[in-house]
């Protein structure tokens, strides 16, 4: 195999021109030192150079670019050119591969699947805008005991453009109705501010639910706890099922891409909340908590965005368990 160190011309068109044609004359007059032409090399090298990425371009030459391309391709020259390029590249790789010292091999760490659910501890809980932070006053801060779910971006480096925020309002309404989160008979209110878009429903019977997204990319959803009688019920199995549904809703919002989320959950207005199986609740009795402190699962750990979609059930199971633990060991008011 012979190696020639000479220029190659690259452009944005395939050259298959006989002698005397205008493309051939242009090459002869301006690039007569080139021994070959290719189409993709210039774009590849330009992109790699701008990205400051070390690069090597290996091309296989399969025809004379003189109008006989169809004939030469028909006799297998493309396969030969590809084979020669591959052999050359394999030899280059063999020459530049680092030497591996001999001796016993240490066991390598297992490769974690990209979609495996792993909770990554954070140095401290990330800042989260709870529902009471989103609505400082009004009917959204009082009333029934609500289950809140929040996905907080980690790190929070990308802000949602204001124009996109305005589009999200109608999208959240449509998504809420199509998924059955809002009924077709419910009047959905839109709350539009510089830092948040929220769509909510409220009615005198205690139904209160909503979806929200902030400029920082936080996604939030809330709905009432079951209220079969005089008390609000934190049933672990039912809560796990509802968190799974809410996570699926939030994950499907077409918002800014983020590598990870810190999931959080809370229940406000907890004085009349009890932990019990829904099937065993006496609708005519109610226990009164000694504290009205929120029941909170803080955003202390992060999961990758990919597993929010693929492992919603497991994430919901963990958040439900943390809420039960928080109920039994209440914290001070936020």
XYZ file of C-alpha atoms in Angstrom:
334
model
C 0.000 0.000 0.000
C 1.405 3.387 -0.999
C 0.892 6.507 1.113
C 0.857 9.941 -0.566
C 1.020 13.194 1.412
C -0.803 15.587 -0.903
C -3.791 17.999 -0.677
C -7.419 16.926 -1.036
C -10.112 19.388 -2.152
C -13.444 19.292 -0.297
C -16.701 21.031 -1.141
C -20.469 20.817 -0.945
C -21.102 18.812 -4.119
C -20.271 15.435 -5.619
C -17.714 15.764 -8.440
C -18.237 13.415 -11.380
C -17.192 15.647 -14.262
C -15.220 14.746 -17.403
C -12.238 16.767 -18.573
C -13.257 20.099 -20.069
C -16.413 20.502 -17.949
C -16.805 23.681 -15.891
C -16.317 21.988 -12.464
C -13.180 20.281 -13.751
C -11.844 23.525 -15.224
C -12.516 25.306 -11.920
C -10.541 22.658 -10.016
C -7.693 22.680 -12.538
C -7.431 26.468 -12.407
C -7.667 26.906 -8.633
C -6.754 23.595 -6.960
C -4.468 21.897 -9.437
C -2.281 20.531 -6.628
C -5.168 18.423 -5.231
C -4.948 14.701 -5.963
C -8.529 13.895 -4.855
C -11.844 15.475 -3.960
C -14.410 14.642 -1.313
C -17.725 16.102 -0.194
C -18.023 15.775 3.611
C -14.482 16.404 4.820
C -14.577 20.211 4.940
C -17.693 20.326 7.134
C -16.387 17.642 9.487
C -12.986 19.272 9.939
C -14.505 22.747 10.394
C -16.858 21.524 13.136
C -14.114 19.606 14.933
C -11.766 22.594 14.731
C -14.370 25.001 16.151
C -15.082 22.586 19.001
C -11.346 22.213 19.674
C -11.662 18.439 19.311
C -8.631 16.436 18.087
C -9.647 14.696 14.895
C -8.523 12.478 12.053
C -10.365 12.128 8.749
C -9.870 8.914 6.777
C -11.582 8.635 3.382
C -11.592 5.850 0.830
C -11.228 6.978 -2.827
C -13.478 4.897 -5.072
C -13.584 6.592 -8.507
C -11.776 9.061 -10.811
C -14.444 11.824 -10.586
C -14.325 12.029 -14.390
C -17.856 11.008 -15.358
C -17.287 7.257 -14.973
C -18.534 6.957 -11.368
C -21.506 4.730 -12.216
C -19.308 2.286 -14.113
C -16.602 2.068 -11.449
C -19.155 1.750 -8.621
C -20.683 -1.174 -10.497
C -17.472 -3.225 -10.352
C -17.091 -2.944 -6.546
C -14.687 -0.035 -6.155
C -16.669 1.449 -3.259
C -16.273 -1.749 -1.235
C -12.540 -1.797 -1.945
C -12.173 1.852 -0.941
C -14.079 1.286 2.312
C -11.956 -1.768 3.103
C -8.703 0.125 2.504
C -9.847 3.019 4.702
C -10.837 0.638 7.500
C -7.499 -1.211 7.362
C -5.593 2.056 7.461
C -7.632 3.359 10.407
C -7.209 0.096 12.323
C -3.441 0.372 11.935
C -3.490 4.009 13.102
C -5.480 3.019 16.198
C -3.064 0.188 16.935
C -0.121 2.583 16.747
C -1.575 5.236 19.061
C -3.213 2.881 21.614
C -1.562 3.307 25.046
C 0.586 0.497 26.366
C -1.154 -1.463 29.106
C 1.257 -2.680 31.810
C 1.280 -6.413 32.373
C 0.282 -7.873 35.694
C -2.847 -8.901 37.527
C -5.977 -7.016 36.507
C -7.949 -5.238 39.167
C -11.693 -5.871 39.117
C -13.459 -3.032 37.392
C -16.450 -1.271 38.895
C -19.734 -2.482 37.470
C -21.209 -0.208 34.849
C -24.503 1.208 36.035
C -27.295 1.124 33.439
C -28.248 4.657 32.432
C -31.875 4.029 33.386
C -31.219 2.463 36.794
C -32.919 4.237 39.683
C -30.186 5.608 41.934
C -30.839 8.248 44.589
C -27.891 10.659 44.640
C -27.534 12.469 48.010
C -27.242 16.255 47.822
C -25.116 18.405 50.111
C -28.332 20.019 51.320
C -31.981 19.991 50.236
C -32.500 22.113 47.142
C -34.764 25.137 47.279
C -38.323 24.239 46.322
C -41.314 26.498 45.755
C -44.061 24.781 47.709
C -47.683 25.482 46.833
C -47.956 28.102 49.581
C -44.938 29.835 48.058
C -46.611 29.858 44.643
C -49.870 31.239 46.089
C -49.109 33.534 49.011
C -52.776 34.334 49.729
C -56.231 33.315 48.645
C -58.253 30.096 48.535
C -55.232 28.069 47.421
C -53.528 28.471 50.818
C -56.367 27.164 52.974
C -58.969 24.455 52.855
C -58.498 20.732 52.301
C -55.399 18.692 52.980
C -53.599 18.439 49.657
C -50.932 16.078 48.396
C -48.216 18.047 46.586
C -45.551 16.618 44.282
C -42.624 18.675 42.978
C -39.760 17.941 40.586
C -36.960 20.448 41.187
C -34.234 20.673 38.478
C -30.705 19.823 39.615
C -28.760 21.915 38.835
C -31.180 24.764 38.225
C -29.253 26.469 35.431
C -31.770 26.744 32.577
C -34.664 29.192 32.742
C -37.827 28.753 30.720
C -38.181 31.582 28.169
C -41.071 33.935 28.916
C -42.599 33.244 25.498
C -42.576 29.524 26.230
C -44.206 30.111 29.627
C -47.199 31.728 27.936
C -47.590 28.722 25.635
C -47.467 26.323 28.573
C -50.694 27.653 30.074
C -52.971 26.218 27.379
C -50.832 23.068 27.138
C -51.210 22.382 30.866
C -54.996 22.825 30.637
C -55.253 20.484 27.645
C -52.992 17.892 29.248
C -54.890 18.040 32.544
C -58.208 17.441 30.795
C -56.954 14.726 28.430
C -55.384 12.796 31.332
C -58.497 13.086 33.515
C -56.763 15.271 36.092
C -59.366 17.966 35.366
C -62.891 17.001 34.333
C -64.517 18.559 31.285
C -67.086 20.217 33.528
C -64.574 21.902 35.826
C -63.662 25.534 35.304
C -59.886 25.775 35.051
C -58.259 29.025 36.165
C -54.943 30.178 34.676
C -52.475 32.011 36.920
C -49.855 33.806 34.833
C -46.951 35.679 36.410
C -43.391 36.533 35.486
C -42.049 33.527 37.400
C -44.819 30.929 37.245
C -47.614 29.452 35.168
C -50.282 27.497 37.063
C -53.653 26.027 36.097
C -56.012 25.166 38.943
C -59.542 24.128 39.807
C -61.359 24.817 43.071
C -64.946 24.316 44.153
C -66.925 24.810 47.363
C -66.968 21.068 48.086
C -63.230 21.017 48.727
C -61.950 19.891 45.354
C -58.660 21.682 44.720
C -56.085 20.570 42.177
C -53.449 22.181 40.056
C -50.420 21.961 37.797
C -47.609 24.513 37.702
C -44.227 25.193 36.185
C -41.803 27.939 37.245
C -39.265 29.884 35.223
C -36.561 27.827 36.937
C -38.089 24.650 35.463
C -39.694 23.282 38.641
C -42.765 21.152 37.896
C -45.523 20.881 40.497
C -48.878 19.131 40.926
C -51.336 18.839 43.786
C -54.700 17.291 44.588
C -56.784 16.568 47.726
C -56.206 13.613 49.980
C -59.186 11.217 50.131
C -61.854 12.491 52.503
C -64.389 9.682 53.047
C -65.844 11.243 56.182
C -64.617 13.586 58.879
C -60.928 13.071 58.247
C -58.365 13.168 55.443
C -56.684 9.837 54.900
C -53.023 9.177 54.163
C -53.308 5.608 52.880
C -49.800 4.520 51.816
C -50.967 2.329 48.930
C -53.404 4.928 47.583
C -50.815 7.691 48.001
C -48.241 5.651 46.092
C -50.695 5.189 43.221
C -51.552 8.892 43.072
C -47.920 10.006 43.226
C -47.209 7.688 40.290
C -49.982 9.401 38.304
C -48.785 12.900 39.244
C -45.166 12.093 38.364
C -46.284 10.859 34.941
C -48.172 14.119 34.420
C -45.189 16.261 35.377
C -42.732 14.205 33.348
C -44.830 14.657 30.210
C -44.713 18.473 30.378
C -42.702 19.764 27.428
C -40.317 21.898 29.466
C -36.575 22.601 29.388
C -34.234 19.613 29.441
C -32.471 18.998 32.732
C -30.088 16.175 33.706
C -31.623 15.438 37.095
C -34.520 16.220 39.405
C -34.852 16.307 43.169
C -38.359 14.909 43.892
C -40.234 16.395 46.829
C -43.637 15.811 48.405
C -45.641 17.424 51.157
C -49.092 17.605 52.728
C -50.286 20.903 54.196
C -53.249 21.533 56.538
C -52.590 18.310 58.407
C -54.614 18.734 61.598
C -57.300 16.300 60.385
C -54.974 13.894 58.551
C -54.782 10.286 59.704
C -52.709 7.353 58.454
C -55.080 4.491 57.800
C -56.285 2.116 55.097
C -59.141 3.660 53.154
C -61.062 0.400 53.397
C -60.938 0.586 57.200
C -61.848 4.245 57.754
C -64.840 5.012 59.981
C -66.480 7.975 58.186
C -68.120 9.157 61.419
C -64.969 9.545 63.488
C -61.835 11.638 63.195
C -58.562 11.866 65.011
C -57.066 15.300 65.677
C -53.319 15.683 65.300
C -51.519 17.554 68.037
C -49.552 19.397 65.361
C -50.579 21.084 62.136
C -46.984 20.936 60.851
C -46.552 19.924 57.208
C -45.877 16.302 56.385
C -42.770 16.615 54.221
C -40.484 14.514 52.043
C -37.702 17.040 51.421
C -35.791 17.227 48.085
C -32.617 15.847 49.676
C -31.637 13.469 46.862
C -31.644 13.633 43.068
C -32.510 11.131 40.350
C -31.752 11.401 36.663
C -34.473 12.782 34.423
C -34.524 9.521 32.458
C -35.597 7.417 35.426
C -38.487 9.721 36.342
C -40.244 8.335 33.271
C -39.039 4.742 33.579
C -39.207 4.275 37.369
C -42.176 6.391 38.437
C -43.655 3.582 40.530
C -40.456 3.110 42.543
C -40.011 6.858 43.049
C -43.637 7.105 44.186
C -43.125 4.214 46.607
C -40.143 5.985 48.181
C -41.917 9.353 48.483
C -45.001 7.732 50.024
C -42.833 5.942 52.577
C -41.084 9.218 53.459
C -44.427 10.954 53.947
C -45.545 8.218 56.345
C -42.287 8.600 58.264
C -42.728 12.387 58.376
C -46.274 11.934 59.712
C -44.924 9.939 62.621
C -42.072 12.378 63.323
C -43.537 15.827 62.542
C -41.215 18.756 61.951
C -41.635 22.378 62.854
C -43.656 24.667 60.619
C -41.802 25.914 57.545
